[in-house]
């Protein structure tokens, strides 16, 4: 039994134990209204993520099936990240003005159309599909969270419950990724490489229907145009160092994470460790069709499942760490550990076991990162331009991935860049932690919930502000 299979079962045991241990945290969310709200969000979010995960494993294989050259495939992938950086930033920011619910439905429509284009072997039609998919991805990582945070605050739920919800979303996303991999493989084997995209289209259509019937609409500042919204977002980032730090952390960590997704296969394949990144991927694609046991073959399915379970472990550790210290505090060592973990391909090139352990540690950090970042964004990012600011944060991370794809750098240099990015993210997290301490010290001892919300930049719902103003007028009278 290989180290990959053995580690998978060890991780499963650890994940189950941690999940059972942290189940007691859900007693704090025993409120029926919160459980109902959580279910309403998670059902839609899991369908949205399933629509994305179902496509991922077979995009490259489908392009090869259509006879695309390696260069053409690289261009298509770069176009996807470029579209997310340019078009996605604008379209994703429509959520603040035209509604987060409507933007989430638009995600389903755009990604569904991208699935339709996969039925055609024409390069330019596939290019349109990549542009649609890249734009949809920006919506996926901004509008859904923006809708959630607004509705969470509107219903008066605590910030602790928001962190719990993000943790459950991360855990569920990993489960969906594993299941989607099996489903996509079954349909690809049974009906061809296009079939997983048809399944994804069906899931996205179901998601849109569920949103229409279960979600209410909410907005940022619908009175301003998109250009004004961008100006306001930039002003918020420039004027509040905590928001700027969040943007730096997100861009650098996610940029490293997406780069890791492209590089873990060649890094774990001994025959490819000294080759450049694109050349390694080309070699590995050729070796994947050889018989099992070839010296370059690795069990991609088991490794991917192990990574997803490691993320689930991280989401459970998030709830444990939140009992003892603040997110701003424990994310500093988490980011530092993630940097150390990605040093393994640099320090021990060709050592498959050490590199694999390092990658598992990194994925645990990813599982901690997602709910932590979501909770901090919910605390510090202003409601009026939430989706716009989140999409601004995605510009540099997409730029990082595009540059690495285009430059065709050596693998060791790529991981050195990732380590540097993560160390810079760790430094930004420390600055954010210091600023959060200063805000806490500035609060009066007797301050109430409203003061705590103001310190955390928690957005007040417009109806609440109107009511508060009305109460002040009554007091004055």
CSV table of C-alpha atoms in Angstrom, one decimal, residues 103-454:
chain,number,residue,atom,x,y,z
A,103,UNK,CA,-25.6,38.2,-9.2
A,104,UNK,CA,-25.6,34.7,-7.8
A,105,UNK,CA,-28.2,33.7,-10.4
A,106,UNK,CA,-26.0,35.4,-13.1
A,107,UNK,CA,-23.2,33.1,-11.9
A,108,UNK,CA,-25.3,30.1,-12.7
A,109,UNK,CA,-26.3,31.5,-16.1
A,110,UNK,CA,-22.7,32.4,-17.2
A,111,UNK,CA,-21.2,29.2,-15.9
A,112,UNK,CA,-24.0,27.2,-17.5
A,113,UNK,CA,-23.3,28.8,-20.9
A,114,UNK,CA,-19.6,28.0,-20.4
A,115,UNK,CA,-20.6,24.4,-20.1
A,116,UNK,CA,-22.6,24.5,-23.3
A,117,UNK,CA,-19.5,25.7,-25.2
A,118,UNK,CA,-17.7,22.5,-24.2
A,119,UNK,CA,-19.8,20.7,-26.8
A,120,UNK,CA,-17.8,22.4,-29.6
A,121,UNK,CA,-14.2,21.6,-30.7
A,122,UNK,CA,-13.7,25.1,-32.1
A,123,UNK,CA,-10.9,27.1,-30.4
A,124,UNK,CA,-12.8,30.4,-30.4
A,125,UNK,CA,-16.0,28.9,-29.0
A,126,UNK,CA,-13.9,27.3,-26.3
A,127,UNK,CA,-12.3,30.7,-25.7
A,128,UNK,CA,-15.7,32.3,-25.2
A,129,UNK,CA,-16.4,29.5,-22.7
A,130,UNK,CA,-13.2,30.3,-20.8
A,131,UNK,CA,-14.1,34.0,-20.7
A,132,UNK,CA,-17.6,33.2,-19.3
A,133,UNK,CA,-16.2,30.7,-16.8
A,134,UNK,CA,-13.5,33.2,-15.6
A,135,UNK,CA,-16.1,35.9,-15.1
A,136,UNK,CA,-18.4,33.5,-13.3
A,137,UNK,CA,-15.7,32.5,-10.9
A,138,UNK,CA,-15.3,36.1,-9.6
A,139,UNK,CA,-19.0,36.1,-8.8
A,140,UNK,CA,-18.7,32.8,-7.0
A,141,UNK,CA,-16.0,34.1,-4.7
A,142,UNK,CA,-17.7,37.4,-3.9
A,143,UNK,CA,-21.5,37.6,-4.3
A,144,UNK,CA,-22.4,34.5,-2.3
A,145,UNK,CA,-20.4,35.6,0.7
A,146,UNK,CA,-21.7,39.2,0.4
A,147,UNK,CA,-25.3,37.9,0.5
A,148,UNK,CA,-24.5,35.7,3.5
A,149,UNK,CA,-22.9,38.4,5.6
A,150,UNK,CA,-25.7,40.9,4.9
A,151,UNK,CA,-28.4,38.4,5.8
A,152,UNK,CA,-26.5,37.2,8.8
A,153,UNK,CA,-26.2,40.7,10.3
A,154,UNK,CA,-29.8,41.6,9.3
A,155,UNK,CA,-31.0,38.7,11.4
A,156,UNK,CA,-28.9,39.7,14.4
A,157,UNK,CA,-26.8,36.5,14.7
A,158,UNK,CA,-23.5,36.8,16.5
A,159,UNK,CA,-20.0,36.9,14.9
A,160,UNK,CA,-19.2,33.6,16.5
A,161,UNK,CA,-22.0,31.9,14.5
A,162,UNK,CA,-20.7,33.5,11.3
A,163,UNK,CA,-17.3,31.8,11.9
A,164,UNK,CA,-19.1,28.5,12.5
A,165,UNK,CA,-21.1,28.9,9.3
A,166,UNK,CA,-17.9,29.6,7.3
A,167,UNK,CA,-16.3,26.6,8.9
A,168,UNK,CA,-19.2,24.3,7.9
A,169,UNK,CA,-19.1,25.8,4.4
A,170,UNK,CA,-15.4,24.9,4.1
A,171,UNK,CA,-16.0,21.4,5.3
A,172,UNK,CA,-18.9,20.9,3.0
A,173,UNK,CA,-17.0,22.3,0.1
A,174,UNK,CA,-14.3,19.6,0.5
A,175,UNK,CA,-16.9,16.9,0.7
A,176,UNK,CA,-18.5,18.2,-2.4
A,177,UNK,CA,-15.2,18.3,-4.2
A,178,UNK,CA,-14.5,14.6,-3.4
A,179,UNK,CA,-18.0,13.5,-4.4
A,180,UNK,CA,-17.9,15.6,-7.6
A,181,UNK,CA,-14.6,14.0,-8.6
A,182,UNK,CA,-16.2,10.5,-8.4
A,183,UNK,CA,-19.4,11.6,-10.2
A,184,UNK,CA,-17.4,13.4,-13.0
A,185,UNK,CA,-15.2,10.4,-13.5
A,186,UNK,CA,-18.2,8.1,-13.7
A,187,UNK,CA,-20.0,10.2,-16.3
A,188,UNK,CA,-16.7,10.8,-18.3
A,189,UNK,CA,-16.1,7.0,-18.4
A,190,UNK,CA,-19.6,6.2,-19.3
A,191,UNK,CA,-20.6,9.0,-21.8
A,192,UNK,CA,-17.4,10.8,-22.8
A,193,UNK,CA,-15.4,13.9,-21.6
A,194,UNK,CA,-18.3,16.3,-22.3
A,195,UNK,CA,-20.7,14.5,-19.9
A,196,UNK,CA,-19.4,16.0,-16.6
A,197,UNK,CA,-20.1,19.5,-18.1
A,198,UNK,CA,-23.7,18.5,-18.8
A,199,UNK,CA,-24.0,17.3,-15.2
A,200,UNK,CA,-22.5,20.6,-14.0
A,201,UNK,CA,-25.1,22.5,-16.2
A,202,UNK,CA,-27.9,20.6,-14.6
A,203,UNK,CA,-26.6,21.3,-11.1
A,204,UNK,CA,-26.2,25.0,-11.9
A,205,UNK,CA,-29.8,25.1,-13.2
A,206,UNK,CA,-31.1,23.5,-10.0
A,207,UNK,CA,-29.1,26.1,-8.0
A,208,UNK,CA,-30.7,29.0,-9.8
A,209,UNK,CA,-34.2,27.6,-9.1
A,210,UNK,CA,-33.4,27.1,-5.4
A,211,UNK,CA,-32.1,30.7,-5.1
A,212,UNK,CA,-35.2,32.1,-6.7
A,213,UNK,CA,-37.5,30.3,-4.3
A,214,UNK,CA,-35.4,30.5,-1.0
A,215,UNK,CA,-33.3,33.7,-1.1
A,216,UNK,CA,-34.4,37.2,-0.6
A,217,UNK,CA,-32.6,40.1,-2.4
A,218,UNK,CA,-30.1,42.4,-0.7
A,219,UNK,CA,-27.9,45.2,-1.9
A,220,UNK,CA,-24.8,47.2,-1.0
A,221,UNK,CA,-25.5,50.8,-2.0
A,222,UNK,CA,-27.9,50.6,-4.9
A,223,UNK,CA,-28.2,54.4,-5.2
A,224,UNK,CA,-24.7,54.8,-6.7
A,225,UNK,CA,-23.4,53.7,-10.1
A,226,UNK,CA,-20.7,51.1,-10.6
A,227,UNK,CA,-17.9,53.6,-11.2
A,228,UNK,CA,-18.8,55.4,-7.9
A,229,UNK,CA,-18.8,52.1,-6.2
A,230,UNK,CA,-15.3,51.4,-7.4
A,231,UNK,CA,-14.1,54.8,-6.2
A,232,UNK,CA,-15.7,54.2,-2.8
A,233,UNK,CA,-14.1,50.8,-2.6
A,234,UNK,CA,-10.6,52.1,-3.4
A,235,UNK,CA,-11.1,54.9,-0.8
A,236,UNK,CA,-12.1,52.3,1.8
A,237,UNK,CA,-9.0,50.3,1.1
A,238,UNK,CA,-6.7,53.3,1.2
A,239,UNK,CA,-8.2,54.8,4.4
A,240,UNK,CA,-8.5,51.7,6.5
A,241,UNK,CA,-5.3,49.7,6.9
A,242,UNK,CA,-7.2,46.7,8.2
A,243,UNK,CA,-9.0,46.3,4.9
A,244,UNK,CA,-5.7,46.8,3.0
A,245,UNK,CA,-4.1,44.1,5.0
A,246,UNK,CA,-7.0,41.8,4.3
A,247,UNK,CA,-6.6,42.4,0.6
A,248,UNK,CA,-2.8,41.7,0.7
A,249,UNK,CA,-3.4,38.5,2.7
A,250,UNK,CA,-6.1,37.2,0.4
A,251,UNK,CA,-4.2,38.1,-2.8
A,252,UNK,CA,-0.9,36.5,-1.7
A,253,UNK,CA,-2.3,33.4,-0.1
A,254,UNK,CA,-4.8,32.6,-2.8
A,255,UNK,CA,-2.2,33.4,-5.5
A,256,UNK,CA,0.1,30.9,-3.8
A,257,UNK,CA,-2.8,28.4,-3.5
A,258,UNK,CA,-3.8,28.6,-7.2
A,259,UNK,CA,-0.1,28.2,-8.2
A,260,UNK,CA,0.1,25.2,-5.9
A,261,UNK,CA,-2.9,23.6,-7.7
A,262,UNK,CA,-0.9,23.9,-10.9
A,263,UNK,CA,2.4,22.5,-9.5
A,264,UNK,CA,1.6,19.8,-7.0
A,265,UNK,CA,1.5,17.0,-9.7
A,266,UNK,CA,5.0,17.7,-11.1
A,267,UNK,CA,6.3,18.3,-7.6
A,268,UNK,CA,5.2,14.8,-6.5
A,269,UNK,CA,6.4,13.1,-9.6
A,270,UNK,CA,10.2,12.4,-9.2
A,271,UNK,CA,10.8,12.3,-13.0
A,272,UNK,CA,9.5,15.8,-13.3
A,273,UNK,CA,11.1,17.7,-10.4
A,274,UNK,CA,13.8,19.3,-12.4
A,275,UNK,CA,11.8,20.3,-15.4
A,276,UNK,CA,10.0,23.6,-16.0
A,277,UNK,CA,6.4,23.9,-14.9
A,278,UNK,CA,4.8,23.7,-18.4
A,279,UNK,CA,7.1,21.1,-19.6
A,280,UNK,CA,6.4,19.0,-16.5
A,281,UNK,CA,2.7,19.2,-17.1
A,282,UNK,CA,3.1,18.2,-20.7
A,283,UNK,CA,5.2,15.2,-19.7
A,284,UNK,CA,2.8,14.2,-16.9
A,285,UNK,CA,-0.2,14.3,-19.3
A,286,UNK,CA,1.6,11.9,-21.6
A,287,UNK,CA,2.5,9.6,-18.7
A,288,UNK,CA,-1.0,9.5,-17.4
A,289,UNK,CA,-2.2,7.4,-20.3
A,290,UNK,CA,0.5,4.7,-19.7
A,291,UNK,CA,-0.1,1.5,-17.7
A,292,UNK,CA,-0.4,1.7,-13.9
A,293,UNK,CA,3.0,1.4,-12.2
A,294,UNK,CA,4.9,3.6,-14.6
A,295,UNK,CA,7.7,5.3,-12.8
A,296,UNK,CA,6.1,8.7,-13.4
A,297,UNK,CA,2.6,7.8,-12.5
A,298,UNK,CA,1.1,8.9,-9.2
A,299,UNK,CA,-2.5,8.2,-7.8
A,300,UNK,CA,-4.0,11.6,-8.5
A,301,UNK,CA,-7.4,10.6,-7.2
A,302,UNK,CA,-6.1,9.4,-3.8
A,303,UNK,CA,-3.9,12.5,-3.5
A,304,UNK,CA,-6.7,14.9,-4.3
A,305,UNK,CA,-9.0,13.2,-1.8
A,306,UNK,CA,-6.2,13.4,0.9
A,307,UNK,CA,-5.8,17.1,0.2
A,308,UNK,CA,-9.6,17.7,0.5
A,309,UNK,CA,-9.7,15.8,3.8
A,310,UNK,CA,-6.8,17.9,5.1
A,311,UNK,CA,-8.8,21.0,4.3
A,312,UNK,CA,-11.7,19.5,6.3
A,313,UNK,CA,-9.3,18.9,9.2
A,314,UNK,CA,-8.3,22.6,9.0
A,315,UNK,CA,-12.0,23.7,9.1
A,316,UNK,CA,-12.4,21.7,12.4
A,317,UNK,CA,-9.2,23.1,13.8
A,318,UNK,CA,-10.6,26.6,13.1
A,319,UNK,CA,-13.5,26.0,15.6
A,320,UNK,CA,-11.1,24.7,18.2
A,321,UNK,CA,-8.6,27.6,17.9
A,322,UNK,CA,-11.5,30.1,18.0
A,323,UNK,CA,-12.2,28.9,21.6
A,324,UNK,CA,-8.8,30.0,22.8
A,325,UNK,CA,-7.7,33.1,20.9
A,326,UNK,CA,-8.8,35.6,18.2
A,327,UNK,CA,-8.7,34.8,14.5
A,328,UNK,CA,-6.4,37.8,14.0
A,329,UNK,CA,-3.9,36.2,16.4
A,330,UNK,CA,-3.8,32.5,15.4
A,331,UNK,CA,-3.7,33.3,11.6
A,332,UNK,CA,-0.2,34.6,12.1
A,333,UNK,CA,1.4,31.2,12.8
A,334,UNK,CA,-1.0,29.5,10.3
A,335,UNK,CA,0.4,31.7,7.5
A,336,UNK,CA,4.0,31.1,8.7
A,337,UNK,CA,3.5,27.3,8.8
A,338,UNK,CA,2.0,27.4,5.3
A,339,UNK,CA,5.2,29.1,4.1
A,340,UNK,CA,7.4,26.5,5.8
A,341,UNK,CA,5.2,23.7,4.3
A,342,UNK,CA,5.8,24.9,0.7
A,343,UNK,CA,9.6,25.0,1.4
A,344,UNK,CA,9.6,21.2,1.1
A,345,UNK,CA,10.0,21.0,-2.7
A,346,UNK,CA,12.8,23.5,-2.5
A,347,UNK,CA,14.7,21.9,0.4
A,348,UNK,CA,14.0,18.2,-0.4
A,349,UNK,CA,13.5,18.0,-4.2
A,350,UNK,CA,12.7,14.5,-5.2
A,351,UNK,CA,11.8,13.3,-1.7
A,352,UNK,CA,8.2,12.3,-2.4
A,353,UNK,CA,7.3,11.6,1.3
A,354,UNK,CA,8.6,14.8,2.7
A,355,UNK,CA,7.0,16.9,-0.1
A,356,UNK,CA,3.7,15.1,0.3
A,357,UNK,CA,3.6,15.7,4.1
A,358,UNK,CA,4.5,19.4,3.5
A,359,UNK,CA,1.6,19.7,1.0
A,360,UNK,CA,-0.8,18.1,3.5
A,361,UNK,CA,0.2,20.6,6.1
A,362,UNK,CA,-0.4,23.4,3.6
A,363,UNK,CA,-3.9,22.1,2.8
A,364,UNK,CA,-4.7,22.1,6.5
A,365,UNK,CA,-3.7,25.7,6.5
A,366,UNK,CA,-6.0,26.3,3.6
A,367,UNK,CA,-8.8,24.8,5.6
A,368,UNK,CA,-8.0,27.2,8.4
A,369,UNK,CA,-7.6,30.1,6.0
A,370,UNK,CA,-11.1,30.1,4.3
A,371,UNK,CA,-13.3,30.5,7.4
A,372,UNK,CA,-10.8,32.8,9.0
A,373,UNK,CA,-10.7,35.2,6.0
A,374,UNK,CA,-14.5,35.1,5.6
A,375,UNK,CA,-15.0,36.0,9.2
A,376,UNK,CA,-12.5,38.8,9.2
A,377,UNK,CA,-14.0,40.2,5.9
A,378,UNK,CA,-17.4,40.1,7.6
A,379,UNK,CA,-16.0,42.1,10.5
A,380,UNK,CA,-13.9,44.8,8.6
A,381,UNK,CA,-15.2,45.2,5.1
A,382,UNK,CA,-18.0,47.8,4.8
A,383,UNK,CA,-21.4,46.6,3.6
A,384,UNK,CA,-22.0,49.2,1.0
A,385,UNK,CA,-19.1,48.1,-1.2
A,386,UNK,CA,-18.5,44.6,0.1
A,387,UNK,CA,-18.7,42.7,-3.3
A,388,UNK,CA,-16.7,45.5,-5.1
A,389,UNK,CA,-13.9,45.4,-2.5
A,390,UNK,CA,-13.7,41.6,-2.6
A,391,UNK,CA,-13.4,41.6,-6.4
A,392,UNK,CA,-10.7,44.3,-6.2
A,393,UNK,CA,-8.8,41.8,-4.0
A,394,UNK,CA,-9.0,39.2,-6.8
A,395,UNK,CA,-7.2,41.4,-9.3
A,396,UNK,CA,-3.6,40.8,-8.0
A,397,UNK,CA,-4.2,37.1,-7.2
A,398,UNK,CA,-5.3,36.5,-10.8
A,399,UNK,CA,-2.3,38.5,-12.0
A,400,UNK,CA,0.0,36.4,-10.0
A,401,UNK,CA,-1.3,33.2,-11.6
A,402,UNK,CA,-1.3,34.6,-15.1
A,403,UNK,CA,2.4,35.8,-14.8
A,404,UNK,CA,3.5,32.4,-13.5
A,405,UNK,CA,1.6,30.6,-16.3
A,406,UNK,CA,3.1,32.9,-19.0
A,407,UNK,CA,6.7,33.0,-17.7
A,408,UNK,CA,7.2,29.2,-17.8
A,409,UNK,CA,9.4,29.4,-14.6
A,410,UNK,CA,11.3,26.5,-13.1
A,411,UNK,CA,9.4,24.6,-10.4
A,412,UNK,CA,11.9,25.5,-7.6
A,413,UNK,CA,11.6,29.2,-8.5
A,414,UNK,CA,7.8,29.0,-8.5
A,415,UNK,CA,7.8,27.6,-5.0
A,416,UNK,CA,10.3,30.2,-3.8
A,417,UNK,CA,7.9,32.8,-5.0
A,418,UNK,CA,5.0,31.1,-3.2
A,419,UNK,CA,7.0,31.0,0.1
A,420,UNK,CA,7.9,34.7,-0.3
A,421,UNK,CA,4.2,35.6,-0.9
A,422,UNK,CA,3.1,33.6,2.2
A,423,UNK,CA,5.8,35.3,4.4
A,424,UNK,CA,4.5,38.7,3.2
A,425,UNK,CA,1.0,37.6,4.0
A,426,UNK,CA,2.1,36.6,7.5
A,427,UNK,CA,3.6,40.0,8.0
A,428,UNK,CA,0.4,41.7,6.8
A,429,UNK,CA,-1.5,39.5,9.2
A,430,UNK,CA,0.7,40.7,12.1
A,431,UNK,CA,0.0,44.3,11.2
A,432,UNK,CA,-3.8,43.5,11.1
A,433,UNK,CA,-3.5,41.8,14.5
A,434,UNK,CA,-1.7,44.9,16.0
A,435,UNK,CA,-4.4,47.2,14.5
A,436,UNK,CA,-7.2,45.0,15.9
A,437,UNK,CA,-5.6,45.2,19.4
A,438,UNK,CA,-5.4,49.0,19.1
A,439,UNK,CA,-9.1,49.1,18.3
A,440,UNK,CA,-10.0,46.9,21.2
A,441,UNK,CA,-8.0,49.1,23.6
A,442,UNK,CA,-9.8,52.1,22.3
A,443,UNK,CA,-13.2,50.7,23.3
A,444,UNK,CA,-14.6,51.8,26.7
A,445,UNK,CA,-15.0,49.1,29.2
A,446,UNK,CA,-18.7,49.7,29.4
A,447,UNK,CA,-19.3,49.8,25.7
A,448,UNK,CA,-22.2,47.8,24.5
A,449,UNK,CA,-22.7,45.7,21.4
A,450,UNK,CA,-23.1,48.7,19.1
A,451,UNK,CA,-19.7,49.9,20.1
A,452,UNK,CA,-18.1,46.6,19.4
A,453,UNK,CA,-19.8,46.4,16.0
A,454,UNK,CA,-18.5,49.9,15.2
